[in-house]
Amino acid sequence: MIINHPLLGPRDAAEFVYLGDASLIDRPDWQDKNADEKFYEYGYLRENPAGKHQELWYHEQGDRSWLVLTRDTLTHEITKVEMARDVARARGRSK
Amino acid sequence: MPEFTLISAPPLAGYDQSFDGVTLSAPADLAIVSIALPLGGEAAAENAISAAYGAALPAPGKSVLSKDGKARLVRLSPDAAFVIFTHATPDVEPHVAARLKGDAYTTDQTDVWTGLEIAGPRARTALERICPLDISPQTFVEGDAARTIMEHLGVLIIRTGDDGFLLLSASSSAKSFLHAVETSIHNTA
Amino acid sequence: MRYSAFKIFTQGLTGNKGWKPVWREPDPKPEYEVVIIGGGGHGLSTAYYLAKEYGITNVAVLEKGWLGSGNIGRNTTIIRSNYMLPGNEPFYEFSMKLWENLEQDFNYNAMISQRSILNLVHSDAQRDAFIRRGNAMFLAGADAEYADADQLRRELPFLDFDNARFPIKGGLYQRRGGTVRHDAVAWGYARGADSRGVDIIQNCEVTGFDIQNGTCRGVETSRGPIRAKKIAVCVAGSSGRVMAKAGMRLPIESHVLQAFVSEGLKPVLPGVITFGAGHFYVSQSDKGGLVFGGDIDGYNTYAQRGNLPVVEDVAEGGMAIMPIIGRARLLRSWGGVMDMSMDGSPFIDKTHIGGLYFNGGWCYGGFKATPASGFCYAHLLARDTPHPVATEMRLDRFRRGHLIDEKGQGNQPNLH
Amino acid sequence: MTQPNRIEGGQVDRSKEVKFTFNGKNMRGYAGDTLASALLANGQRLVGRSFKYHRPRGILTCGSEEPNALVQLRSGAHQEPNTRATVTELFDGLTATSQNHRGSLEHDLMAVTDLLAPFLSAGFYYKTFMWPKAFWEKLYEPMIRKSAGLGSLSMQDDPDSYDKGFLHCDLLVIGAGPAGLSAALAAGRSGARVILADEDFTPGGRLNAETLEIDGMGGADWAAQALAELAAMDNVRVMTRTTVYGAYDHGIYGALERCTDHLASSDGKPRQILWRIYSKRAVLAAGSTERPIAFGNNDRPGIMLAGAVRAYVNRFGVTPGQQVAVFTNNDDGWRTAADLAAKGVEVTNIIDTRDAPAVCDVPGARHIRNAAVMDTVGRKGLKSVTLTSGQVIPADCLAVSGGWNPNVHLTCHQRGRPEWRDDISAFVPGRDLPVGMAVAGAANGAMTLAAALTEGRDVANAQIKDLGFTASRKTAPKAEDEPRDCAPMWHVGESKNRAWVDQQNDVTVKDIKQSYREGFRSVEHLKRYTTLGMATDQGKTANIPALAIMAECTGKSIPETGTTIFRPPYTPIPLGALGGRARGKDFRPYRLTPSHDWASKNGATFVEVGNWLRAQWYARPGEQGWRDSVDREVVMTRNSVGICDVTTLGKIDIQGKDAADFLNVVYANAFGKLPVGKVRYGLMLREDGICYDDGTTARMGENHFVMTTTTANAVLVFRRMEFVRQCLCPDMDVHLISTTDGWAQFAVAGPNARNLLRKVVDEDHDISNEAFPFMACGEVTVCGGTPARLFRISFSGELAYEIAVPARYGNAMIEVLMKAGEEFDAVPYGTEALGVMRIEKGHAAGNELNGQTTALNLGLGGMVSAKKDCIGKTLAQRPEMNRDDAIRLVGFRPVDRSLKLIAGSHFINQDEEAVMANDQGWMTSVAYSPSLGHSIGLGFIKSGHERMGEIVRAVSPIHDTEMDVEIVSAHFIDPEGERLRA
């Protein structure tokens, strides 16, 4: 596969390491009253869709950035590549 | 006079070989300092870099020479860069830190890396065997810099001339790295 | 029709024209006692054991494609019971014992070949972990043997002992491990289930569940609605897709595992050899092909195909440990979609929806589990309690914190 | 020896005679021959035996689809099984032997299986060999295995080397036949970067095999001219002997270049190169493959595909027979007759299944309409054919044409399904092609030369226009549309004798019918049940006819019956090539510590730790084994001072205003209040609450920390920390960079550690116990100004430091330390002694931090700070992970102190049976403690902390042994920690 890095252009996916669903960005608050349940869902339950999937890749043999890819799990077509840091901020992870 | 002295012995020190159409050598006294741009302080850091080196920090994937031509600024990612220059003694980080006046975080990377300069008309043909990146003259232009993986080793490749490249890889695996590049030259001879 | 050498002889004399279909091609009935979704190895063995062991024959197996088209038809055929943890090992040893009597049990030669499986050891820490595992196998009634490097050098002289990057220091054998002709397992179970009255319905895709008030009463299919008292999902590889139709999220990701076979060769390998440090395992089929594989590609996918980096990684491992295979040729590669679970271990459980049962999360251990998975799932369906060797394969184990993590990799499916 | 079947013409170089042997027989051919053409030239029709029935077989095709003519090439360690003679380039000194026979090729004892064929029909083995049970493993299976497989491996290491490489292009053109050449010319002229790859050694595809004309010149000449034009373009790379074997995601193709297979020796250069080609667009111009017609005894040597017969005549100047008959259902078969006749080869009959007039005039040949071949005679070489009418025609070669199938293989590699086209009675590429791929020429169903040329150009132009290039205006080369009518016939129903569909695996029409009868009706069932298409040719000539025969059985159309898709590789690829350079010690890079050279000169034995090599122990003369060395290293370190290279521990430089807060997130324990100049032990959890890694982190400045990780987890910890930094805490000002390789770091441990260091650290740095107490850290200089970092930390339990200098001084530093330590009898110690000392101290390492254990299990539960969040905090609180009887890390010693503990043994309570239900835990690490004089161990056991003094059984059934062990504190030495604070 080729991942079109937003800053560096197309790179072989072999330079990257895969983590999983981009929902891993949405780490719950440890002081939430349902923290146990929320962390269980965060840690263990996955949509695992057959189709578009937002997912985290790390450019380990590159610029060390985490990326959020939107990739189709049926065709492997990648329709969007974003810097995970930007996505995390957009999802409200700024402190 | 101290009782003991330490002799510097970088892994590939003094390596310099010519092959048919390719030269391969380990540059002497290559110094590398990483620069991290503080969050929220990016502009100040970039200004400090410009002021110190007479050249603006380029975009990720690019490098530029300083105004005096003695240092190369390589932008690795949005908040990280290397400055590469020639310096023999192990005191480069304070030098760079001083030049940047505290506007950026600096870490000595000199001994983390080992460098190989490969040049000559057959340099690209040799690199074709290990480098997954498109380094054709029109695609990977002078000054372009990229980290990638060659023969299971992380490598920072910088195009430094028409057919010249500086390759940086981890110093602990320097011998394996040299072997990989030499094998490529041998296999394409 | 009972199979035997005599049958082959009489059929041969009459031009092989008297063979009967191995299974019927029935139309679905409107209602069954049990509907099993998925006509792969586990679904068919579930049907077989439901009928044979638990006397439940009013059963349909619904298969989207052709029977046996799931991972039973695309694996590397290895059977073994060399697990470590109490949640796994008794189950896989139960499976091994079922394998050992399977052919006589269902009168079909699946070419079960207990040629041994060997896990190579390359470090002291690995040796300690393998000894721990070998001892756990003994405690569960299985067999294990630790071989030192000298013994291996005698037995497998073609491995790279002298020039290896990661020297071979020994290995953990399970002599009862081996290989099976994988397709034949599906066919044998299908034949056995069909002959006991189970309807195997091919080309019948489940498109939805009929769930009312928290109870599942049937399924919608491409061949119309089918009602059932119990609906047993058994579609590893597609679990995410199918259970999404019931509104469930699972502790599972779908990943592709590539597998490879070489051109046919005269005998090279005595048994199965795994080279964990190099992501490579290999055996030789009865037809002579080297059957081998390595790691999953590592990204979520439902596409039954993989990519080059893993192909090369696997071959690198093979050449590193066994440089005699350099001039053998890769004939075919393919990919199977795996249910990779959050701790690398499977599920055989009820769901929170009444009447809806789930079997999945087999990672790449599904094939060897086929008999026990079917047996235990049938037990659960018939008795509504887990089979004694499958008590820990529960969906709620992560909520409780009871992990069955053989490799110690944590809640990241692609690391198991 | 003469070449009886060599005729005039062709592209072979008659000035270069080439000697070779087949089954030891000396033969000659010419440069430009394939092994197959040379064998035919020498009159060698019988070349092999089939898989199951050991039927005598010859050469069927002239390409990579060959099912029969497989040989063992070369000898000794170079032996190469299952090599297709049809694509093997002849070289001087080539040796080939036939495969799969017992006794000689001519008199194969295993041919008896052919007589038993009625009892060996499809799937027979699934129905027998079950009784008696024990016989399967002992008798039946060994017998089956022995007869399985065709060729043999030499069982020696592959003596050749291989390489890999990476190429990039705008347009990859696969196949250099007419369509491919036309495509490459068009794209090349536009300025796009083009790679043209072809599996043959002479590009041109069918043009080399035909007598067709292009632009008024011979097809082969036109191809040569086109190649010359392409070769002159800087932007075009022509790769011959290169098979594009697989189409992968996003325009990545795998290709195999055979560099030295046509030479007697590789001469130290890679035999083959595995290329990964990154293309923006691709044109598949892979041509088409002729299909046979199945009829009784259609597998005899001398029965060949018609297109192949004509290729041997036209390209190689070899006639496969002296008396040739043609059997065809289409116009193309007639070309063979015409071309042969034009070369003076006797063509006796053209048997056409169609009731249609002659396609062209073939002098001397009789046209038999509406007829078919039903059977043949000639066990080891064709003698005659029998028509459905009963007529017998003498022939030593039958050229069969059943029509042509587009080579859609690569279009299926991403699971695209071909579609049926009635007008050409063949499958063509479907709509779901790999992204970026277009198909041109015969591969796309454009079955005439003119159409292929035009389509090649048009498709290439469309592809490069997409990329922003301007297409050249040059028109496509001109050629005629040759006649291509085809009336499908898949098998001759009148045949009574077995008619082969898959010749290599011996699958006949009857087997397919039986498969249908038994319910194996889907294409996949058919393949799996009969093994059709599973042989080395991947069914290139068999799959479609088989599908058609199955369709006949089911009464459905071919597309309704199914399609068959292909998987990579297109043709088989040597594993050596896929492995590339990863052989022996080159499998993975080596990481060497800075003191490696010194260590190797001083008796070190090294051990692989990940990619690192670490000194395991340093042997001294007179020592009888590793235990002697290790015991000495431990004793001398504990008595005076020892030095260990610990460079391999991961080092991460952490800077930023939020660095302390960041550490609070990644570590379970708190770091916010760690003073500058101090080090703290840190415990890292995974998010699932399991312990992940541990190490020390030093605060070098207010906003500057230096973290160490375990050797094994250095990369993984860095990755996870970047995840936290970018994805969880995107607005923290914190920056990470690895400095693992930058610092040579040595542990200096033992009562004399300070005394030794005092001699090395420059005097202006006070390292007295008061100024530099346990857990202090700081920047110092050594040996007269060399910058260094000093940490007062201890893994051994002794007074100890770790001193780090820039890696370039590492080798010099250990020499200095040893020199300075001479007066204290300083010893270097390796990882074994390190391990012994940490077990003596009860420190957890990899065997305990194995990814399955919690802080509670390790006795570190108290470290998880209650006051702050951290990775893993919440999930670590789950009930089953906090059971009262959870396993705890404790120490063990054998009740009989002379016994040696065994790591990996399991604990069973006294008086309980050794079964899994009674498993209490396991021994993780053991060592002989020279300090205590007996074996000691660490292990996890249920409620271990409450069971001190209890005696349990440590069982190791795998060693057939057990012993009683006592549960003790894990801190075997200096439990109060007085030494390390000294």
Tab-separated table of N, CA and C in Angstrom, chain C residues 128-167:
chain	number	residue	atom	x	y	z
C	128	ASP	N	12.888	-20.648	28.469
C	128	ASP	CA	12.171	-20.688	29.741
C	128	ASP	C	10.664	-20.632	29.515
C	129	ALA	N	10.252	-19.748	28.594
C	129	ALA	CA	8.816	-19.613	28.318
C	129	ALA	C	8.278	-20.890	27.685
C	130	PHE	N	9.083	-21.512	26.832
C	130	PHE	CA	8.608	-22.732	26.167
C	130	PHE	C	8.552	-23.908	27.145
C	131	ILE	N	9.497	-23.931	28.087
C	131	ILE	CA	9.451	-24.983	29.111
C	131	ILE	C	8.176	-24.797	29.947
C	132	ARG	N	7.907	-23.558	30.279
C	132	ARG	CA	6.681	-23.289	31.034
C	132	ARG	C	5.470	-23.811	30.255
C	133	ARG	N	5.477	-23.550	28.952
C	133	ARG	CA	4.349	-23.969	28.124
C	133	ARG	C	4.310	-25.488	27.993
C	134	GLY	N	5.471	-26.080	27.762
C	134	GLY	CA	5.516	-27.539	27.629
C	134	GLY	C	4.992	-28.211	28.896
C	135	ASN	N	5.363	-27.660	30.048
C	135	ASN	CA	4.873	-28.229	31.300
C	135	ASN	C	3.372	-28.037	31.448
C	136	ALA	N	2.877	-26.884	31.009
C	136	ALA	CA	1.428	-26.653	31.058
C	136	ALA	C	0.708	-27.675	30.179
C	137	MET	N	1.305	-27.988	29.048
C	137	MET	CA	0.703	-28.988	28.167
C	137	MET	C	0.600	-30.329	28.877
C	138	PHE	N	1.661	-30.695	29.559
C	138	PHE	CA	1.616	-31.953	30.319
C	138	PHE	C	0.512	-31.919	31.370
C	139	LEU	N	0.437	-30.781	32.068
C	139	LEU	CA	-0.564	-30.695	33.134
C	139	LEU	C	-1.976	-30.862	32.575
C	140	ALA	N	-2.141	-30.512	31.294
C	140	ALA	CA	-3.461	-30.646	30.671
C	140	ALA	C	-3.603	-31.968	29.931
C	141	GLY	N	-2.641	-32.865	30.113
C	141	GLY	CA	-2.774	-34.183	29.506
C	141	GLY	C	-2.275	-34.273	28.080
C	142	ALA	N	-1.587	-33.249	27.607
C	142	ALA	CA	-1.033	-33.295	26.259
C	142	ALA	C	0.417	-33.781	26.317
C	143	ASP	N	1.040	-33.860	25.169
C	143	ASP	CA	2.428	-34.303	25.110
C	143	ASP	C	3.319	-33.136	24.726
C	144	ALA	N	4.539	-33.146	25.186
C	144	ALA	CA	5.502	-32.122	24.795
C	144	ALA	C	6.888	-32.699	24.989
C	145	GLU	N	7.811	-32.158	24.262
C	145	GLU	CA	9.179	-32.657	24.366
C	145	GLU	C	10.111	-31.492	24.092
C	146	TYR	N	11.119	-31.321	24.926
C	146	TYR	CA	12.094	-30.282	24.653
C	146	TYR	C	13.319	-30.920	24.017
C	147	ALA	N	13.688	-30.419	22.849
C	147	ALA	CA	14.859	-30.956	22.156
C	147	ALA	C	15.964	-29.925	22.205
C	148	ASP	N	17.175	-30.357	22.503
C	148	ASP	CA	18.277	-29.397	22.490
C	148	ASP	C	18.842	-29.292	21.064
C	149	ALA	N	19.786	-28.381	20.912
C	149	ALA	CA	20.291	-28.089	19.570
C	149	ALA	C	20.937	-29.323	18.931
C	150	ASP	N	21.624	-30.131	19.749
C	150	ASP	CA	22.281	-31.313	19.179
C	150	ASP	C	21.260	-32.280	18.595
C	151	GLN	N	20.184	-32.471	19.328
C	151	GLN	CA	19.141	-33.365	18.830
C	151	GLN	C	18.550	-32.828	17.523
C	152	LEU	N	18.315	-31.529	17.497
C	152	LEU	CA	17.728	-30.944	16.285
C	152	LEU	C	18.689	-31.056	15.102
C	153	ARG	N	19.951	-30.889	15.389
C	153	ARG	CA	20.947	-30.985	14.334
C	153	ARG	C	20.909	-32.383	13.702
C	154	ARG	N	20.676	-33.376	14.531
C	154	ARG	CA	20.578	-34.738	14.000
C	154	ARG	C	19.277	-34.918	13.217
C	155	GLU	N	18.208	-34.382	13.756
C	155	GLU	CA	16.903	-34.655	13.155
C	155	GLU	C	16.609	-33.764	11.949
C	156	LEU	N	17.109	-32.548	11.971
C	156	LEU	CA	16.776	-31.580	10.923
C	156	LEU	C	18.055	-30.925	10.414
C	157	PRO	N	18.917	-31.718	9.797
C	157	PRO	CA	20.257	-31.203	9.459
C	157	PRO	C	20.222	-30.049	8.451
C	158	PHE	N	19.086	-29.869	7.817
C	158	PHE	CA	19.021	-28.829	6.778
C	158	PHE	C	18.740	-27.443	7.343
C	159	LEU	N	18.441	-27.356	8.636
C	159	LEU	CA	18.266	-26.017	9.206
C	159	LEU	C	19.629	-25.342	9.293
C	160	ASP	N	19.602	-24.017	9.345
C	160	ASP	CA	20.871	-23.291	9.388
C	160	ASP	C	21.362	-23.226	10.832
C	161	PHE	N	22.249	-24.142	11.180
C	161	PHE	CA	22.790	-24.165	12.531
C	161	PHE	C	24.083	-23.357	12.639
C	162	ASP	N	24.809	-23.265	11.539
C	162	ASP	CA	26.173	-22.750	11.651
C	162	ASP	C	26.322	-21.283	11.300
C	163	ASN	N	25.409	-20.770	10.510
C	163	ASN	CA	25.594	-19.401	10.040
C	163	ASN	C	24.385	-18.531	10.355
C	164	ALA	N	23.561	-18.987	11.313
C	164	ALA	CA	22.284	-18.296	11.513
C	164	ALA	C	22.472	-16.985	12.264
C	165	ARG	N	21.684	-16.030	11.894
C	165	ARG	CA	21.690	-14.755	12.609
C	165	ARG	C	21.166	-14.948	14.023
C	166	PHE	N	20.135	-15.772	14.158
C	166	PHE	CA	19.601	-16.102	15.477
C	166	PHE	C	19.782	-17.603	15.669
C	167	PRO	N	20.859	-17.986	16.353
C	167	PRO	CA	21.197	-19.414	16.430
C	167	PRO	C	20.062	-20.245	17.030
